[in-house]
Amino acid sequence: MRLTIFWKLFLGGVLIAAVVMGITGSFGYYYTTEQIRRNNKMFYLSEVKERAADIRTALRGMEEDVLFLANIPPIQGIIRARRGAGYDVLGKSGYDMWAGRLAVIFGNMAKSKAKYFQIRYLNEKGRELVRVDFDGRRVRVVPKDKLQDKSNRYYFTETIKLKAGKIYTSRMDLNREDGKVQLPYLAVLRYATPVFDAQGRSQGIVILNVFAEEIVHSALPRPKEQESYFFLVDEKG
């Protein structure tokens, strides 16, 4: 049966409408999908930037702390006492008194910040002069006979070469005690700066050992974002 011109036009119109609707639907799907993708990208970029800002803030605080500690009076008192056969004429205090004062300040810093598990002053030969350890609850001042020689450790050899006011930041690695990796494993990041006497001569370094976990936690997502994954990588990827 032949189709009349009316029906041919009608069927043609229906076909054209179907094609147009299909194209429109495909475009609408593509546009919607692309918009969702862009929104998600903007959301995650915002989240990554926020995490990076948190980390930068944490790191900046550590830099300020190590510079502060390197310039407190007990450091210069110890330097003068070492040069004066154990007594600082200017400060009218002996070496042990200055070392005790420095240990108190180190201990207070560790307790108040809760992210430093070691704070130390090493002399120009890499020998620990004052050291406090913090386990998250209690501060322990390390006695003289337990202080260690760190002259061969990379963080000392790198820091001692720096100019005044400069800071050395170590790579993230495992803490070592008496030349051996500490057990259980403890990931650490170190911030150090050189110390100089009044005449500008090198007199060692001050170094903060930071719980690396504190840095990682600052980059972790909030509980509501547990379906997301964040990675903290170094400059080599």
Short mmCIF file of C-alpha atoms in Angstrom, two decimals:
data_model
loop_
_atom_site.label_atom_id
_atom_site.label_comp_id
_atom_site.label_asym_id
_atom_site.label_seq_id
_atom_site.Cartn_x
_atom_site.Cartn_y
_atom_site.Cartn_z
CA MET A 1 0.00 0.00 0.00
CA ARG A 2 1.41 3.29 -1.01
CA LEU A 3 1.82 6.00 1.57
CA THR A 4 0.18 9.27 0.94
CA ILE A 5 2.19 12.43 0.84
CA PHE A 6 0.78 13.33 4.29
CA TRP A 7 2.04 10.18 5.92
CA LYS A 8 5.40 10.47 4.22
CA LEU A 9 5.75 13.97 5.57
CA PHE A 10 4.52 12.85 8.99
CA LEU A 11 6.98 9.94 9.20
CA GLY A 12 9.77 12.19 7.93
CA GLY A 13 8.96 14.73 10.61
CA VAL A 14 8.95 12.04 13.30
CA LEU A 15 12.33 10.75 12.07
CA ILE A 16 13.83 14.23 12.05
CA ALA A 17 12.45 14.90 15.55
CA ALA A 18 13.91 11.63 16.80
CA VAL A 19 17.30 12.49 15.34
CA VAL A 20 17.18 15.98 16.84
CA MET A 21 16.12 14.61 20.23
CA GLY A 22 18.91 12.03 20.08
CA ILE A 23 21.50 14.68 19.27
CA THR A 24 20.10 16.99 21.96
CA GLY A 25 20.05 14.16 24.49
CA SER A 26 23.62 13.16 23.67
CA PHE A 27 24.76 16.76 23.95
CA GLY A 28 22.88 17.18 27.22
CA TYR A 29 24.47 14.00 28.62
CA TYR A 30 27.93 15.10 27.51
CA TYR A 31 27.44 18.61 28.92
CA THR A 32 26.14 17.28 32.24
CA THR A 33 28.95 14.74 32.53
CA GLU A 34 31.58 17.32 31.64
CA GLN A 35 30.13 19.77 34.16
CA ILE A 36 30.23 17.13 36.90
CA ARG A 37 33.82 16.30 35.98
CA ARG A 38 34.80 19.98 36.14
CA ASN A 39 33.05 20.45 39.47
CA ASN A 40 34.80 17.39 40.91
CA LYS A 41 38.14 18.61 39.62
CA MET A 42 37.61 22.03 41.20
CA PHE A 43 36.56 20.38 44.47
CA TYR A 44 39.62 18.14 44.68
CA LEU A 45 41.98 20.92 43.61
CA SER A 46 40.56 23.00 46.42
CA GLU A 47 41.05 20.13 48.87
CA VAL A 48 44.65 19.53 47.77
CA LYS A 49 45.46 23.22 48.09
CA GLU A 50 43.95 23.25 51.57
CA ARG A 51 46.06 20.25 52.63
CA ALA A 52 49.18 21.86 51.15
CA ALA A 53 48.45 25.06 53.08
CA ASP A 54 48.10 23.06 56.31
CA ILE A 55 51.47 21.40 55.71
CA ARG A 56 53.15 24.72 54.87
CA THR A 57 51.80 26.23 58.09
CA ALA A 58 53.14 23.29 60.12
CA LEU A 59 56.55 23.47 58.48
CA ARG A 60 56.77 27.22 58.91
CA GLY A 61 56.14 26.80 62.64
CA MET A 62 59.05 24.36 62.92
CA GLU A 63 61.38 26.75 61.15
CA GLU A 64 60.43 29.51 63.58
CA ASP A 65 60.97 27.19 66.56
CA VAL A 66 64.47 26.06 65.58
CA LEU A 67 65.59 29.63 64.88
CA PHE A 68 64.18 30.76 68.22
CA LEU A 69 66.00 28.03 70.15
CA ALA A 70 69.30 28.73 68.42
CA ASN A 71 69.24 32.31 69.72
CA ILE A 72 68.26 31.91 73.36
CA PRO A 73 70.76 33.05 76.09
CA PRO A 74 71.71 29.57 77.44
CA ILE A 75 73.28 28.68 74.09
CA GLN A 76 75.74 31.58 74.31
CA GLY A 77 76.21 30.88 78.02
CA ILE A 78 77.32 27.33 77.22
CA ILE A 79 79.67 28.61 74.52
CA ARG A 80 81.29 31.09 76.92
CA ALA A 81 81.52 28.48 79.70
CA ARG A 82 83.24 26.00 77.39
CA ARG A 83 85.73 28.67 76.46
CA GLY A 84 86.21 29.68 80.10
CA ALA A 85 87.17 26.25 81.45
CA GLY A 86 83.63 25.50 82.58
CA TYR A 87 82.62 28.94 83.85
CA ASP A 88 80.94 31.87 82.09
CA VAL A 89 82.29 35.06 83.63
CA LEU A 90 79.82 37.29 81.75
CA GLY A 91 76.76 35.31 82.84
CA LYS A 92 78.24 34.35 86.22
CA SER A 93 77.18 30.75 85.72
CA GLY A 94 78.93 27.44 85.27
CA TYR A 95 78.57 25.12 82.28
CA ASP A 96 76.22 22.71 84.07
CA MET A 97 73.93 25.53 85.15
CA TRP A 98 73.61 26.85 81.61
CA ALA A 99 73.09 23.32 80.26
CA GLY A 100 70.37 22.75 82.85
CA ARG A 101 68.60 25.97 81.84
CA LEU A 102 68.78 24.99 78.18
CA ALA A 103 67.37 21.54 78.96
CA VAL A 104 64.40 23.14 80.75
CA ILE A 105 63.63 25.33 77.74
CA PHE A 106 63.99 22.37 75.37
CA GLY A 107 61.68 20.32 77.59
CA ASN A 108 59.04 23.03 77.76
CA MET A 109 59.14 23.39 73.97
CA ALA A 110 58.71 19.63 73.50
CA LYS A 111 55.76 19.44 75.89
CA SER A 112 53.99 22.50 74.53
CA LYS A 113 54.36 21.51 70.87
CA ALA A 114 53.97 17.72 71.30
CA LYS A 115 55.46 17.08 67.86
CA TYR A 116 59.16 17.11 68.76
CA PHE A 117 60.48 13.85 70.20
CA GLN A 118 64.05 15.14 70.40
CA ILE A 119 65.54 18.61 70.79
CA ARG A 120 69.32 18.87 70.82
CA TYR A 121 72.29 21.18 70.85
CA LEU A 122 75.39 19.71 69.20
CA ASN A 123 78.81 21.33 69.38
CA GLU A 124 80.95 22.22 66.38
CA LYS A 125 82.39 18.68 66.30
CA GLY A 126 78.97 17.02 66.22
CA ARG A 127 78.86 15.93 69.85
CA GLU A 128 75.54 16.23 71.70
CA LEU A 129 75.85 18.72 74.56
CA VAL A 130 72.21 19.04 75.62
CA ARG A 131 69.41 16.71 74.59
CA VAL A 132 65.85 16.13 75.72
CA ASP A 133 63.61 13.26 74.57
CA PHE A 134 59.82 13.35 74.56
CA ASP A 135 57.64 10.25 74.19
CA GLY A 136 54.33 12.08 73.93
CA ARG A 137 53.79 12.13 77.70
CA ARG A 138 57.06 12.64 79.53
CA VAL A 139 60.20 14.68 78.92
CA ARG A 140 63.55 13.05 79.71
CA VAL A 141 66.81 14.97 79.92
CA VAL A 142 69.54 12.69 78.57
CA PRO A 143 72.46 12.44 81.04
CA LYS A 144 76.00 13.36 79.99
CA ASP A 145 77.24 9.77 79.73
CA LYS A 146 74.45 8.92 77.28
CA LEU A 147 75.03 11.81 74.88
CA GLN A 148 76.18 10.66 71.45
CA ASP A 149 78.60 11.61 68.71
CA LYS A 150 76.65 12.58 65.58
CA SER A 151 79.58 13.99 63.62
CA ASN A 152 79.13 11.50 60.77
CA ARG A 153 75.39 12.00 60.35
CA TYR A 154 74.35 13.80 57.19
CA TYR A 155 72.12 16.31 58.96
CA PHE A 156 75.09 17.55 61.02
CA THR A 157 77.54 17.77 58.12
CA GLU A 158 74.98 19.63 56.01
CA THR A 159 73.82 22.04 58.71
CA ILE A 160 77.26 22.99 60.03
CA LYS A 161 78.11 24.41 56.58
CA LEU A 162 75.18 26.84 56.56
CA LYS A 163 75.28 30.56 57.24
CA ALA A 164 73.55 32.16 60.22
CA GLY A 165 69.76 32.16 59.96
CA LYS A 166 69.67 29.36 57.38
CA ILE A 167 67.74 26.16 58.03
CA TYR A 168 68.42 22.59 56.97
CA THR A 169 65.44 20.28 56.48
CA SER A 170 66.23 16.59 56.25
CA ARG A 171 64.50 13.97 54.18
CA MET A 172 61.96 11.82 55.98
CA ASP A 173 63.68 8.68 57.30
CA LEU A 174 63.88 6.31 60.27
CA ASN A 175 65.38 7.50 63.53
CA ARG A 176 68.73 6.03 64.62
CA GLU A 177 70.20 5.64 68.08
CA ASP A 178 73.86 4.66 68.64
CA GLY A 179 74.19 4.06 64.90
CA LYS A 180 71.27 1.61 64.68
CA VAL A 181 67.72 2.08 63.41
CA GLN A 182 65.43 2.55 66.39
CA LEU A 183 62.86 -0.17 67.11
CA PRO A 184 59.93 0.04 66.85
CA TYR A 185 60.42 2.11 63.71
CA LEU A 186 59.99 5.84 64.12
CA ALA A 187 59.71 8.04 61.03
CA VAL A 188 61.39 11.38 61.56
CA LEU A 189 61.89 14.75 59.89
CA ARG A 190 64.67 17.04 61.14
CA TYR A 191 64.97 20.81 61.25
CA ALA A 192 68.38 22.23 62.08
CA THR A 193 70.20 25.55 62.06
CA PRO A 194 73.82 26.49 62.83
CA VAL A 195 74.95 28.30 65.97
CA PHE A 196 77.66 30.97 66.12
CA ASP A 197 79.43 32.81 68.91
CA ALA A 198 79.56 36.60 69.32
CA GLN A 199 82.53 36.73 66.94
CA GLY A 200 80.68 34.80 64.22
CA ARG A 201 82.58 31.53 64.67
CA SER A 202 80.75 28.22 64.21
CA GLN A 203 79.73 26.63 67.53
CA GLY A 204 77.53 23.74 66.45
CA ILE A 205 73.88 23.30 65.59
CA VAL A 206 70.43 23.15 67.18
CA ILE A 207 68.23 20.41 65.80
CA LEU A 208 64.59 19.39 66.18
CA ASN A 209 63.53 15.80 65.54
CA VAL A 210 59.91 15.88 64.45
CA PHE A 211 57.40 13.04 64.56
CA ALA A 212 56.85 12.54 60.80
CA GLU A 213 53.37 11.31 61.65
CA GLU A 214 52.48 14.88 62.63
CA ILE A 215 53.24 16.06 59.10
CA VAL A 216 51.29 13.22 57.52
CA HIS A 217 48.27 13.87 59.75
CA SER A 218 48.09 17.45 58.56
CA ALA A 219 47.52 16.12 55.02
CA LEU A 220 44.94 13.45 55.87
CA PRO A 221 41.31 13.96 54.83
CA ARG A 222 38.59 14.66 57.31
CA PRO A 223 36.38 11.68 58.35
CA LYS A 224 33.61 12.65 55.91
CA GLU A 225 36.10 12.38 53.04
CA GLN A 226 37.27 8.82 53.66
CA GLU A 227 36.26 7.79 50.14
CA SER A 228 39.09 10.04 48.90
CA TYR A 229 42.78 9.22 48.81
CA PHE A 230 45.59 11.69 49.49
CA PHE A 231 49.26 11.03 48.84
CA LEU A 232 52.21 12.89 50.35
CA VAL A 233 55.29 12.52 48.12
CA ASP A 234 58.73 14.08 48.01
CA GLU A 235 60.18 16.23 45.22
CA LYS A 236 61.27 13.10 43.31
CA GLY A 237 57.76 11.67 43.24
#
